[in-house]
Coordinates of C-alpha atoms and ligand atoms in Angstrom, one line a residue:
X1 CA 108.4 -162.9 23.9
X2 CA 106.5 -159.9 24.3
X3 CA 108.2 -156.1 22.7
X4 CA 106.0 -153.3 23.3
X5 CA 106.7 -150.1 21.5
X6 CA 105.1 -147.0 22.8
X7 CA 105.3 -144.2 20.3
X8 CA 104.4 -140.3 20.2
X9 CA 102.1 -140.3 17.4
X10 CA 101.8 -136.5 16.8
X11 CA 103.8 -133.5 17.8
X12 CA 105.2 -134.6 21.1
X13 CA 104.3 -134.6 24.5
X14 CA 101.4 -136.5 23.9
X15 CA 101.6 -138.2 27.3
X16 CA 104.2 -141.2 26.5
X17 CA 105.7 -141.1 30.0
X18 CA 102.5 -141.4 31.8
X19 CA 101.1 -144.2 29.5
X20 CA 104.5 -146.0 29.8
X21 CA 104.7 -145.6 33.6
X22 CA 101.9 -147.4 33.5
X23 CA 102.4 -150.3 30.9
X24 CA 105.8 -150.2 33.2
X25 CA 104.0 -152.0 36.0
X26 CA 103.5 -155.5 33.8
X27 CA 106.9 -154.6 32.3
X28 CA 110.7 -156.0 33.2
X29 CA 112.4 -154.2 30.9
X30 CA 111.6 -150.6 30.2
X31 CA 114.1 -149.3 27.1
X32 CA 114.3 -145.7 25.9
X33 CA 115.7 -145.7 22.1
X34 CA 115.8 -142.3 20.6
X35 CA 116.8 -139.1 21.6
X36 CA 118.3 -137.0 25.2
X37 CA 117.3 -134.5 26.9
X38 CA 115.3 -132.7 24.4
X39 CA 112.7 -135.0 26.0
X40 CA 110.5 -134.4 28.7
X41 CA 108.4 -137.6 30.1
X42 CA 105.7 -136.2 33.2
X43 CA 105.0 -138.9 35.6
X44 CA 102.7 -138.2 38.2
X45 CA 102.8 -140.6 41.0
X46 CA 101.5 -140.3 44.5
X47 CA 100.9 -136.3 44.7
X48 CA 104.4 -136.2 43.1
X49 CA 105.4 -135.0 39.3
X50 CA 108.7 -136.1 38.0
X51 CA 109.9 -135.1 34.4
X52 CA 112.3 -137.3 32.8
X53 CA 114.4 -136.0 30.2
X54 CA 116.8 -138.3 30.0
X55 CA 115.8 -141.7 32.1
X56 CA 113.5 -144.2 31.0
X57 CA 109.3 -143.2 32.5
X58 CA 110.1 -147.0 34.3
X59 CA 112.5 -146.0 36.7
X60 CA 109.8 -144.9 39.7
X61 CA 109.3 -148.9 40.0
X62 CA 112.0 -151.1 41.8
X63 CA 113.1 -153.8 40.6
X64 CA 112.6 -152.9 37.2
X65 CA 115.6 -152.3 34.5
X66 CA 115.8 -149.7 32.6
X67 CA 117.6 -149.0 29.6
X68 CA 119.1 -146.0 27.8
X69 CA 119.7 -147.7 24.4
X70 CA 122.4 -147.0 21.2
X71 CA 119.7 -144.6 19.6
X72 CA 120.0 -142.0 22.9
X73 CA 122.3 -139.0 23.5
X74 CA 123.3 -139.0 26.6
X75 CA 124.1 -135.3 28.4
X76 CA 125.9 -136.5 31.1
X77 CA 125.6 -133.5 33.9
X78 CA 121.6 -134.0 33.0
X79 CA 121.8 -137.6 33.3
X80 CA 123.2 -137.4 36.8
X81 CA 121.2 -134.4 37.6
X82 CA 118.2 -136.9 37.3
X83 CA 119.5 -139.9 39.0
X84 CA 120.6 -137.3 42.2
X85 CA 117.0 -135.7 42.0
X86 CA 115.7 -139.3 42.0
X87 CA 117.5 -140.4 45.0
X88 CA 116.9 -137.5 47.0
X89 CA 113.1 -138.9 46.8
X90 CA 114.5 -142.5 47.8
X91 CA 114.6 -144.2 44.3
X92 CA 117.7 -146.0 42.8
X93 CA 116.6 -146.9 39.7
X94 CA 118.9 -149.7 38.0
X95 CA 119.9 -148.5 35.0
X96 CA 122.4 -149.2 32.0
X97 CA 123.6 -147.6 29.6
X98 CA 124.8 -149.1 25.6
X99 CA 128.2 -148.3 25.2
X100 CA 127.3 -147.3 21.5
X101 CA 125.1 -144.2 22.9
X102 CA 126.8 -140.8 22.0
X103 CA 127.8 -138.1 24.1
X104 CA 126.2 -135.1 24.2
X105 CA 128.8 -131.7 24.8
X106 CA 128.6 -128.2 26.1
X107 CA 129.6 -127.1 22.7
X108 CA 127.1 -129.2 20.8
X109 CA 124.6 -127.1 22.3
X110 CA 127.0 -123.9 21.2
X111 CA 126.3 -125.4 18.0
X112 CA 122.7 -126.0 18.6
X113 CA 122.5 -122.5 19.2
X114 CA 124.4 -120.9 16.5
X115 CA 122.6 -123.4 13.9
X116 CA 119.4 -122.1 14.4
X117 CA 120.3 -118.6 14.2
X118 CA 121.8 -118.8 11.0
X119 CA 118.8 -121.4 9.4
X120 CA 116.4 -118.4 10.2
X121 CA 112.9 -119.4 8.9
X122 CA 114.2 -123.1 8.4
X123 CA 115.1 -123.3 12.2
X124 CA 113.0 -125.9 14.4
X125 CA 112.7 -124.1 17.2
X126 CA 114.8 -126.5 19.3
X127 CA 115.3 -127.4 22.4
X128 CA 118.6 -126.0 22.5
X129 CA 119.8 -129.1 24.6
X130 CA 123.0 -129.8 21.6
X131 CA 120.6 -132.9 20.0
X132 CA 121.4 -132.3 16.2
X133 CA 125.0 -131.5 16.1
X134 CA 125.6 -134.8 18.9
X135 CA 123.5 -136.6 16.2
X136 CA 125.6 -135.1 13.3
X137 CA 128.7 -135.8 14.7
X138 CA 127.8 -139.2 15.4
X139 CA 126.4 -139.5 11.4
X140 CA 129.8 -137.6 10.3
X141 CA 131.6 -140.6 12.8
X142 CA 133.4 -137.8 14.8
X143 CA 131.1 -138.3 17.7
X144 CA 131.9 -139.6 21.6
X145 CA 130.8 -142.8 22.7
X146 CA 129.8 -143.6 25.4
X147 CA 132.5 -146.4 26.0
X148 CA 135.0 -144.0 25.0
X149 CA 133.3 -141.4 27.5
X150 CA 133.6 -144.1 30.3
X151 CA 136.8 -144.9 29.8
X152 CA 139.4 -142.2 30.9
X153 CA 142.6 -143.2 28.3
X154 CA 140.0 -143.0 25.0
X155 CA 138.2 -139.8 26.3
X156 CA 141.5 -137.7 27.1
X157 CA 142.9 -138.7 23.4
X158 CA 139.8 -138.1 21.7
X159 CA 137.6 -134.9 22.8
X160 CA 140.7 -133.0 22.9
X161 CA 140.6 -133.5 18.8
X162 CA 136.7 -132.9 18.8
X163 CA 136.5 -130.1 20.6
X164 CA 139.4 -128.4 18.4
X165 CA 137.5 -129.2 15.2
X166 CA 134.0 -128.3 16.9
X167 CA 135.4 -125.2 17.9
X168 CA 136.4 -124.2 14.0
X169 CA 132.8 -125.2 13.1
X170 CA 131.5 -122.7 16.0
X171 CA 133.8 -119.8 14.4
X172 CA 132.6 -120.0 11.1
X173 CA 129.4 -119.1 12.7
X174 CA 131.2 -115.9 14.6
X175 CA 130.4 -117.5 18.0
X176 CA 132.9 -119.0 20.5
X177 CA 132.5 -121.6 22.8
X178 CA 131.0 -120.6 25.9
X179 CA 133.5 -123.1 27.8
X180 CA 136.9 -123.6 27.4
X181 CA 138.2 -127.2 26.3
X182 CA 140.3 -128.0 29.0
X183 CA 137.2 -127.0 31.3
X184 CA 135.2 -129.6 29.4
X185 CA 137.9 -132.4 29.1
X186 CA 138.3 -132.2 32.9
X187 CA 134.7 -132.1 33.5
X188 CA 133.4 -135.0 31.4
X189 CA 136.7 -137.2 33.0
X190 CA 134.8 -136.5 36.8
X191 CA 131.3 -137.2 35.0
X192 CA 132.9 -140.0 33.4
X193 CA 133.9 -141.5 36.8
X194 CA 130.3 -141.7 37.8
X195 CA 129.1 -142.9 35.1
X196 CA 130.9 -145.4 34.1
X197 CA 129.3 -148.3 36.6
X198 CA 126.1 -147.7 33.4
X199 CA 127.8 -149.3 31.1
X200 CA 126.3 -152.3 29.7
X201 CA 125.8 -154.7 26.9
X202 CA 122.2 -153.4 26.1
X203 CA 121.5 -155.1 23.2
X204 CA 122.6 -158.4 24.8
X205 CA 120.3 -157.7 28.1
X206 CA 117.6 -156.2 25.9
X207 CA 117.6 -159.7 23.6
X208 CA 118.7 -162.0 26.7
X209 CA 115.2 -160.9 28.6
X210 CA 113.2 -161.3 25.8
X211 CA 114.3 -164.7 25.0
X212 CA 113.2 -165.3 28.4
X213 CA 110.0 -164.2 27.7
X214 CA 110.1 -161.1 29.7
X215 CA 108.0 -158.4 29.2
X216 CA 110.1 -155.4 27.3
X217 CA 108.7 -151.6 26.7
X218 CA 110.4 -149.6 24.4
X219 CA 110.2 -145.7 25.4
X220 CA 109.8 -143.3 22.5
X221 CA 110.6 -139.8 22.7
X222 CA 109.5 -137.3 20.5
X223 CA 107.1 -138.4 18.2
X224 CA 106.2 -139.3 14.6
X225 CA 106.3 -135.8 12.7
X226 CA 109.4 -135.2 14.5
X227 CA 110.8 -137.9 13.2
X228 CA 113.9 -137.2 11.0
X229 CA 112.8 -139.3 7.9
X230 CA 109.2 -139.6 8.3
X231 CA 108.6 -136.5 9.9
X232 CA 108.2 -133.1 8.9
X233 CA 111.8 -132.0 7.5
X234 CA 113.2 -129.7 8.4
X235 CA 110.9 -129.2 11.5
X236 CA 111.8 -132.0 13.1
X237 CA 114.5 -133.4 15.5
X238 CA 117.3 -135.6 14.5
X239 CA 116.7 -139.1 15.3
X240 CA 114.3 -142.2 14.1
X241 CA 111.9 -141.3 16.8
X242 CA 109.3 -143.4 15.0
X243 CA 109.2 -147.1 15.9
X244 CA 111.3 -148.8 13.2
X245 CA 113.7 -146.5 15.9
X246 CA 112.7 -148.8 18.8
X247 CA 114.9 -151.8 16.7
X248 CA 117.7 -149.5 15.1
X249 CA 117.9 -147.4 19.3
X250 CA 118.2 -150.6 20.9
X251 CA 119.5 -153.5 18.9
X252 CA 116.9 -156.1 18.8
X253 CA 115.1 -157.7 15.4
X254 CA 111.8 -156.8 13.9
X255 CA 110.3 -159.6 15.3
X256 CA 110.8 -158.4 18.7
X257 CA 107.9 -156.1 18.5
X258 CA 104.5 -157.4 19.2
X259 CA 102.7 -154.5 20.2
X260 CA 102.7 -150.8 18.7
X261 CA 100.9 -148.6 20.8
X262 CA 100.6 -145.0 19.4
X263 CA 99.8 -142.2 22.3
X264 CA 97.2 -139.8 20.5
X265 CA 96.6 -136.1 22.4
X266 CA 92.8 -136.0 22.6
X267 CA 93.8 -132.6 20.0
X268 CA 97.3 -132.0 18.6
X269 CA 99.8 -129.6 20.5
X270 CA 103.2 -128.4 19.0
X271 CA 106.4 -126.9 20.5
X272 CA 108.9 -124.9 17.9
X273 CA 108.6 -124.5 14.2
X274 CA 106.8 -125.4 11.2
X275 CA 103.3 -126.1 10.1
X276 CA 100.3 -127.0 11.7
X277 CA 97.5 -127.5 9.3
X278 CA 94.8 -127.5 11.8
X279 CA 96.5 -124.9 14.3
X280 CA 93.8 -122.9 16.2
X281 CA 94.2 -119.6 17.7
X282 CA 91.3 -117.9 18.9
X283 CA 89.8 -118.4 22.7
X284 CA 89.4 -122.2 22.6
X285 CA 93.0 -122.6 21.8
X286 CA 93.6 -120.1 24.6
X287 CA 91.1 -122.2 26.9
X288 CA 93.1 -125.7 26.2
X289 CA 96.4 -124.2 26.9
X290 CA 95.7 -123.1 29.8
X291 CA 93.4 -125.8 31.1
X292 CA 96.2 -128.2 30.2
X293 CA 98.8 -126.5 31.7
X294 CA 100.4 -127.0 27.7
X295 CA 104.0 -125.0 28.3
X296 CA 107.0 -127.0 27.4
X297 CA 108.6 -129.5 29.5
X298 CA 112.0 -128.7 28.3
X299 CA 111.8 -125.5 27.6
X300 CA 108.0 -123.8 29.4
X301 CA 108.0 -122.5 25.6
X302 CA 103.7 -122.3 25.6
X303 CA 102.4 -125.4 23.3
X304 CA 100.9 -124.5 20.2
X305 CA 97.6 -125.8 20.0
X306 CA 95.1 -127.8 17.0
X307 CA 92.4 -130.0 17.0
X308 CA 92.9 -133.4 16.0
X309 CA 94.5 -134.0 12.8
X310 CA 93.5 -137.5 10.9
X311 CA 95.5 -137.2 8.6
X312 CA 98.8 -136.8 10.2
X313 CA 97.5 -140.3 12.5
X314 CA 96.9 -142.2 8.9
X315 CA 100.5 -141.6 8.2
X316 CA 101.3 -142.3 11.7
X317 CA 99.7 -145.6 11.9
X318 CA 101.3 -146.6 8.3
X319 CA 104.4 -145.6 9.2
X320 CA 104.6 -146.9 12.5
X321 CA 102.5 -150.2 11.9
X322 CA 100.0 -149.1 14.8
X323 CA 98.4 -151.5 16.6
X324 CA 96.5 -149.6 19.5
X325 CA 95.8 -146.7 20.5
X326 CA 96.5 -144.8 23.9
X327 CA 94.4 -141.8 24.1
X328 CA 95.1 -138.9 26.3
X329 CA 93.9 -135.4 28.0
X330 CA 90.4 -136.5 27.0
X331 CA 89.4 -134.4 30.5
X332 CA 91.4 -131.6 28.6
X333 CA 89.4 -130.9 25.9
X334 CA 86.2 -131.4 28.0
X335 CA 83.8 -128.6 28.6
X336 CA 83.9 -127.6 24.8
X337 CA 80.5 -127.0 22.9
X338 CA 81.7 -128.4 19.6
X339 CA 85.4 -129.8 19.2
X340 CA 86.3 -130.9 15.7
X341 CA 88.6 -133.2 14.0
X342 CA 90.7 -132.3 10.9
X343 CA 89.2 -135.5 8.7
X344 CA 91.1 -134.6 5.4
X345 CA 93.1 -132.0 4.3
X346 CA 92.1 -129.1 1.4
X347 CA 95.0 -128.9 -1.7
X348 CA 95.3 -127.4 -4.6
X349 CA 90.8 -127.3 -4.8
X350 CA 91.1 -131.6 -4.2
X351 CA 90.2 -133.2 -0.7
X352 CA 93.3 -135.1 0.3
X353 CA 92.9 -137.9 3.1
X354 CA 96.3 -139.2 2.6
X355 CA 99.6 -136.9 3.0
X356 CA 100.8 -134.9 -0.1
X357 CA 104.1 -136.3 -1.6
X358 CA 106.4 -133.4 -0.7
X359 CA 106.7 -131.6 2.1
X360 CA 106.2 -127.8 0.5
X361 CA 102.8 -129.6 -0.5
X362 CA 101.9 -130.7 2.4
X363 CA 103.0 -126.7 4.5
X364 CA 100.2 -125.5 2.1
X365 CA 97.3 -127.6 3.3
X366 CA 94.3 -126.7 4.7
X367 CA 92.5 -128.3 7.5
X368 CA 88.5 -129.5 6.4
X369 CA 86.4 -130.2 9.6
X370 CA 84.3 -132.9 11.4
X371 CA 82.4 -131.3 13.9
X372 CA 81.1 -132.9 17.3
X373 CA 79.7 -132.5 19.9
X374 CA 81.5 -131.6 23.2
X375 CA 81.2 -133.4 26.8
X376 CA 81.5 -132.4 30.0
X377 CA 83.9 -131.8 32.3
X378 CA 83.4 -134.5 35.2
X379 CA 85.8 -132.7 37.6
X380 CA 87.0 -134.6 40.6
X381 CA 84.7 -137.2 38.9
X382 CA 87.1 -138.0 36.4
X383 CA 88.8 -140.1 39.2
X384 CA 86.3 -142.8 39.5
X385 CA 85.8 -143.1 35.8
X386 CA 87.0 -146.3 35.7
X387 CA 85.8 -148.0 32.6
X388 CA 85.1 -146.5 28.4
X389 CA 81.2 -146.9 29.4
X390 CA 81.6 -144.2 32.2
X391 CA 83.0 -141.8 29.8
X392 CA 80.4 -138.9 28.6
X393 CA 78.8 -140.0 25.6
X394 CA 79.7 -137.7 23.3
X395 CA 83.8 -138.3 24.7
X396 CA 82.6 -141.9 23.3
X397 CA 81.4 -140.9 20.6
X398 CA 84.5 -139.2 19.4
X399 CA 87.6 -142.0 20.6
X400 CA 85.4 -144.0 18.5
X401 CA 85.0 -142.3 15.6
X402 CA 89.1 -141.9 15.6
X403 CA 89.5 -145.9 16.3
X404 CA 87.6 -146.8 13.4
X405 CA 88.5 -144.0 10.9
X406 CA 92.2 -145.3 12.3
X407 CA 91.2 -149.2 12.1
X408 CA 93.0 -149.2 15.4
X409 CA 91.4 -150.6 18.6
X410 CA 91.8 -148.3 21.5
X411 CA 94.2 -149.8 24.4
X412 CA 94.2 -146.9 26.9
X413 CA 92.1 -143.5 27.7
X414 CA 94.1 -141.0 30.1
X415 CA 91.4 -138.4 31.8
X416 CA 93.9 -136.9 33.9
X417 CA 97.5 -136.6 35.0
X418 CA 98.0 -139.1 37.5
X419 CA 97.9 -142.9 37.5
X420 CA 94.6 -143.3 38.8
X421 CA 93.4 -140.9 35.9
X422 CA 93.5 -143.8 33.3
X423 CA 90.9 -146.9 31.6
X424 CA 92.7 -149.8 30.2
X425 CA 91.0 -152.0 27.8
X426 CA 94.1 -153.9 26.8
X427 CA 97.0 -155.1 29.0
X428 CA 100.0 -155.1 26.5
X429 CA 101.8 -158.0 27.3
X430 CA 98.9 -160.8 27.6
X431 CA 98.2 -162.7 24.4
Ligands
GDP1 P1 105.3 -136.8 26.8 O1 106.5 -136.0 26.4 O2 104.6 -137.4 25.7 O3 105.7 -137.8 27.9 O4 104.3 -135.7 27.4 P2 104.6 -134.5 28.5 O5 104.9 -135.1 29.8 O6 105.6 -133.6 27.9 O7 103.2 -133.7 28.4 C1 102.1 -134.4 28.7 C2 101.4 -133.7 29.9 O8 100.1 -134.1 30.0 C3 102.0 -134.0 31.3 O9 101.9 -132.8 32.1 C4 101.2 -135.1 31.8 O10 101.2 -135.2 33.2 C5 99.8 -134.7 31.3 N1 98.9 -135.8 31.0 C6 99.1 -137.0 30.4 N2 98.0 -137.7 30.2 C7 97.0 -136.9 30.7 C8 95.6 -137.0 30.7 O11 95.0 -137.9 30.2 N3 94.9 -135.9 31.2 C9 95.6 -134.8 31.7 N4 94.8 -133.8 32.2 N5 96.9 -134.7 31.7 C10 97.6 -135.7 31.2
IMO2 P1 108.8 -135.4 24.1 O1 109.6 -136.7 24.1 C1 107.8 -131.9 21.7 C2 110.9 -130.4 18.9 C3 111.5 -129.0 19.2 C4 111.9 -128.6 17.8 C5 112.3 -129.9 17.1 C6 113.8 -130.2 17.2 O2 108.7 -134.7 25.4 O3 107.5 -135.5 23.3 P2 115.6 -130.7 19.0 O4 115.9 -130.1 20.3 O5 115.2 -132.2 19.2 O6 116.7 -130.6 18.0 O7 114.3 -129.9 18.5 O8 111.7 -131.0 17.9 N1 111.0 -131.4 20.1 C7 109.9 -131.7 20.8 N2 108.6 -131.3 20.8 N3 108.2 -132.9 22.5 C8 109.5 -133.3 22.5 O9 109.8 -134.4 23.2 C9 110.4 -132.7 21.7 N4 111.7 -132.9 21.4 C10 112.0 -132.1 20.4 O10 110.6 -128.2 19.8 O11 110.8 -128.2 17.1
MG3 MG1 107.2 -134.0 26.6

């Protein structure tokens, strides 16, 4: 059986959803286990750009299932905002949904809302899409499930009593909800009627294909420092976005997983709070936000912007059990005289390769550099660059440098947004 976990390895948006769309094409299964619609997935297919925020990147290929496992929130007028937008374009993706998903509400993302103001300088800068109090609730075992959602008896006995708790919550913050409970009771019983046909065993399916031996790709979202153990607390989201997630999101063993495949930005971008130890903001950073179009999915919030941090990908291969690499946006940071590489990290007057223990350590860093040399931008060129040896030299030069300082072999370079834009030097799922 063959598990493939595709994982953000940085900040986010390193470019999972085009990496999986395209390890989708060998794939039978495609499963996304952590987080809602805090995500934002860009698929470029055929001239056409679709954002998922919510549906697994495997959905533009018939045929193919597609899973929104336990670990999800699921924001059900999103949810169905996709699948409309989706078949207005002629796709019906089949899709299910575990019934041990949670439910995200209007007034979680009151809560979202209200949160953040009162944290101040410990807010994250979220997304505002009601993620951490849907996760709270669901740690707290107040939360909706989605089989309660989906079934019309269960949901009118028990959001009524969440929503007059949640709204208690919302007053001690001053703020009121901005819709009234019997608004969102009858709301979520009509959203409830479409989605119920979702529901599904999802382990079962999930552990059922793979004893068949068919090929399964587990979706992250978000990435490793936004991880809420093993990333960067309290700048982070609220779910095991890391791929021990990929097991605990889904409900299959360990031993399901073959494959880890990390997706490493060709520098490091960051959207909300929290630091950045090799953060850049003179021209270049200017230059590589706007070359790369780097504005939030979610949110168009503009993408902070660092070179490559090594250190944070040392913790992300440990933590994640790496075992290739999928570069991206290596046509991004083209056209730079010298680009550089954060190789270890300055504390207290020692060179650190390794994270610091604690996390106030680790906000006090500073970056030390590895300079290189830059390549050059290939253009429409960039198209027909079909294998690692057609890549500049110095663009060589550099992947390289990152696979062996990682001891990870690289698996994919992206050099552009669409699915023609991409060299593969390892299919996933063969042996
Ligand atoms: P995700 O959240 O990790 O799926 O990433 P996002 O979709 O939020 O952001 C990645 C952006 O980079 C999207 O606009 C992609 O279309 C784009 N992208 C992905 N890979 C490449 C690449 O290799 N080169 C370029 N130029 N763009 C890429
Ligand atoms: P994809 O899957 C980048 C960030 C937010 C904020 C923190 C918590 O597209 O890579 P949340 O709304 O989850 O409570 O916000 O996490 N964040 C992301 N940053 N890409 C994402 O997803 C993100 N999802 C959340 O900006 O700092
Ligand atoms: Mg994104």
């Amino acid at each position: 059986m063959a598990g493939v976990v595709i994982v953000g390895a940085q900040w986010g948006d390193e470019g999972k959803g085009k990496v999986v769309d395209h390890y989708a094409k060998e794939a039978d299964v495609i499963v996304r286990y952590c987080g809602g619609a805090n995500a934002g997935h860009t698929v470029v297919h055929a001239g056409k750009k679709y954002k998922f925020n919510l549906l697994p990147s495997g959905v533009l290929y018939p045929q193919k299932t597609n899973i929104l496992g336990n670990g999800t929130v699921i924001e059900p007028e999103k949810l169905l905002a996709e699948l409309a937008e989706l078949e207005e374009a002629g796709i019906s993706p089949t899709l299910f949904i575990s019934p041990k998903a949670h439910v995200v509400l209007p007034i979680h993302k009151d809560l979202d809302a209200a949160e953040e103001e009162h944290k101040g300088a410990r807010a994250a800068g979220t997304t505002k899409r009601g993620i951490g109090p849907a996760y709270s609730d669901k740690a707290a075992r107040f939360g909706l499930r989605f089989e309660d959602f989906c079934d019309p008896v269960a949901l009118r006995e028990k959001l009524p009593k969440l929503l007059a708790l949640k709204e208690k919550v919302l007053a001690v913050y001053g703020k009121k909800p901005t819709q009234a409970a019997s608004e969102t009771l009858q709301q979520y019983l009509s959203y409830s009627q479409e989605c119920a046909k979702y529901l599904a065993d999802a382990s079962l399916l999930l552990n059922e294909a793979l004893s068949k031996k068919k090929n399964v790709l587990f979706e992250g979202a978000q990435a490793t420092m936004l991880d809420i153990d093993h990333g960067f607390y309290p700048y982070c989201t609220s779910s095991n976005t890391s791929a021990g997630g990929a097991c605990t999101g889904s409900g299959v063993g360990p031993c399901a997983i073959s494959e880890v495949v990390g997706v490493v930005k060709a520098y490091t971008s960051r959207v909300g709070e929290g630091p950045v130890p090799s953060e850049i903001f003179d021209s270049t950073a200017e230059k590589i936000r706007e070359r790369g179009g780097e504005f939030g999915t979610v949110t168009r919030r503009p993408r902070r912007i660092g070179w490559l941090d090594l250190v944070t990908l040392r913790y992300s291969k440990m933590v994640n059990g790496l075992t290739g690499i999928a570069f991206t946006r290596v046509d991004t940071l083209s056209s730079i005289e010298a680009v550089k590489i954060c190789v270890a990290y300055e504390f207290e007057g020692k060179k650190i390769e390794h994270m610091p223990l604690t996390s106030a350590q680790f906000s006090i860093c500073k970056p030390i550099y590895r300079e290189f040399s830059g390549w050059e931008d290939l253009g429409e060129g960039w198209a027909s660059c079909n294998s690692f040896a057609k890549l500049p030299k110095n663009a060589r030069a550099y992947l390289e440098f990152i696979s062996k300082e990682l001891s990870t072999p690289i698996y994919f370079v992206g050099i552009g947004p669409s699915r023609e834009h991409a060299i593969v030097l390892k299919d996933v799922f063969k042996k």
